Structure formats: structure tokens, C-alpha cells
Amino acid sequence: MNEPTTVTYTIAEVLKRIEDKLDTLQKDVTDLKIGQATLTEKVGGMDKRLSKVESEQATMVKAISDLQGFRSLIVPIVVAVSTALLTLLFRLVPNLSP
């Protein structure tokens, strides 16, 4: 038959070991909460920066669209100015026919 195991620890020693383990567990939980709070703060900061980037992107897209619209007006403006200058030049040149 198996003989019973003899425990050589006192109750005070066992309680001290349990208390130490609980203290370690409490510290781990506290560290985890601090880490979670820091992570939440960083994610919040990233969210704000992302919103700013999205806003700036929308502004840039609008500016590019406006520039593309202006670019389509450049050709007619150049043609109109060129025509006006040529017309003025032809009017200033005397009639060269004999």
C-alpha cells in the first residue's frame, strides 16, 4: 500500500507563498491594464491622424480636380489671346497690295 505523503511546510509558509503569487498576479493585471490604456491612447492618436490625412486627401483631390478643370480652359484662352494678337497685328500692318 501507498504511504501518506508528509508535508514539511508550515501553514505560515504556504500562506506566504500564496500571498506572493497573488501579489505577482495583481502586478501582472495592473501592468496589463496600464498597457491596455497606453494602447488605447495610441490607437486614439492614430485615429485622429488618419482622419486628418483623409481630410487632407479630400482637399488635395478637390484641388487637383479644380486644376484639371482650369487646364481645360487654358487652350481656349490661349487661342482667344493669340487670335486677338494676330488680329491686332494684321490691322497694324499697312495694306501691302500695290
XYZ file of C-alpha atoms in Angstrom:
98
model
C 0.000 0.000 0.000
C 0.994 3.597 -0.557
C 2.060 5.518 2.444
C 0.632 9.013 3.007
C 2.820 11.941 1.905
C 4.246 14.020 4.679
C 4.079 17.820 4.224
C 7.054 19.632 5.664
C 5.774 23.210 5.150
C 4.155 25.205 7.873
C 0.827 26.879 7.253
C 2.574 30.266 7.500
C 4.987 29.278 4.709
C 2.170 28.044 2.481
C 0.138 31.201 3.085
C 3.211 33.368 2.361
C 3.782 31.600 -0.962
C 0.106 32.034 -1.893
C 0.269 35.710 -0.915
C 3.419 36.227 -3.016
C 1.778 34.590 -6.025
C -1.329 36.756 -5.594
C 0.880 39.875 -5.393
C 2.629 38.842 -8.614
C -0.707 38.184 -10.290
C -2.020 41.581 -9.129
C 1.089 43.303 -10.538
C 0.638 41.484 -13.856
C -3.019 42.555 -14.050
C -2.074 46.159 -13.206
C 0.663 46.158 -15.862
C -1.802 44.729 -18.362
C -4.329 47.496 -17.608
C -1.646 50.159 -17.976
C -0.543 48.617 -21.263
C -4.131 48.493 -22.479
C -4.677 52.157 -21.547
C -1.486 53.139 -23.379
C -2.536 51.127 -26.415
C -5.995 52.704 -26.383
C -4.418 56.151 -26.222
C -2.083 55.366 -29.127
C -4.938 53.981 -31.233
C -6.933 57.139 -30.486
C -3.997 59.253 -31.656
C -3.652 57.160 -34.799
C -7.379 57.557 -35.482
C -7.069 61.352 -35.228
C -4.057 61.377 -37.560
C -5.883 59.122 -40.034
C -8.866 61.477 -40.018
C -6.528 64.402 -40.694
C -4.862 62.516 -43.578
C -8.264 61.646 -45.055
C -9.338 65.297 -44.798
C -6.129 66.490 -46.452
C -6.536 63.846 -49.154
C -10.048 65.081 -49.909
C -8.734 68.656 -50.122
C -5.951 67.577 -52.487
C -8.363 65.610 -54.697
C -10.593 68.691 -54.938
C -7.601 70.918 -55.746
C -6.434 68.518 -58.467
C -9.942 68.368 -59.882
C -10.080 72.189 -59.912
C -6.701 72.312 -61.674
C -7.875 69.816 -64.278
C -10.935 71.978 -64.874
C -8.723 75.055 -65.220
C -6.420 73.173 -67.598
C -9.341 72.562 -69.934
C -9.856 76.355 -70.061
C -6.223 77.131 -70.889
C -6.427 76.054 -74.542
C -9.454 78.259 -75.375
C -7.864 81.197 -73.526
C -4.571 80.790 -75.432
C -6.450 80.529 -78.728
C -8.522 83.641 -77.941
C -5.469 85.685 -76.907
C -3.491 84.506 -79.950
C -6.377 85.360 -82.270
C -6.731 88.791 -80.703
C -2.985 89.484 -81.044
C -2.893 88.285 -84.657
C -5.955 90.391 -85.497
C -4.322 93.434 -83.911
C -1.060 92.745 -85.745
C -2.813 92.435 -89.121
C -4.674 95.693 -88.518
C -1.440 97.499 -87.677
C 0.381 96.299 -90.813
C -0.458 98.554 -93.762
C -2.062 97.048 -96.754
C 0.836 95.691 -98.794
C -1.030 95.233 -102.039
C 0.170 97.510 -104.999
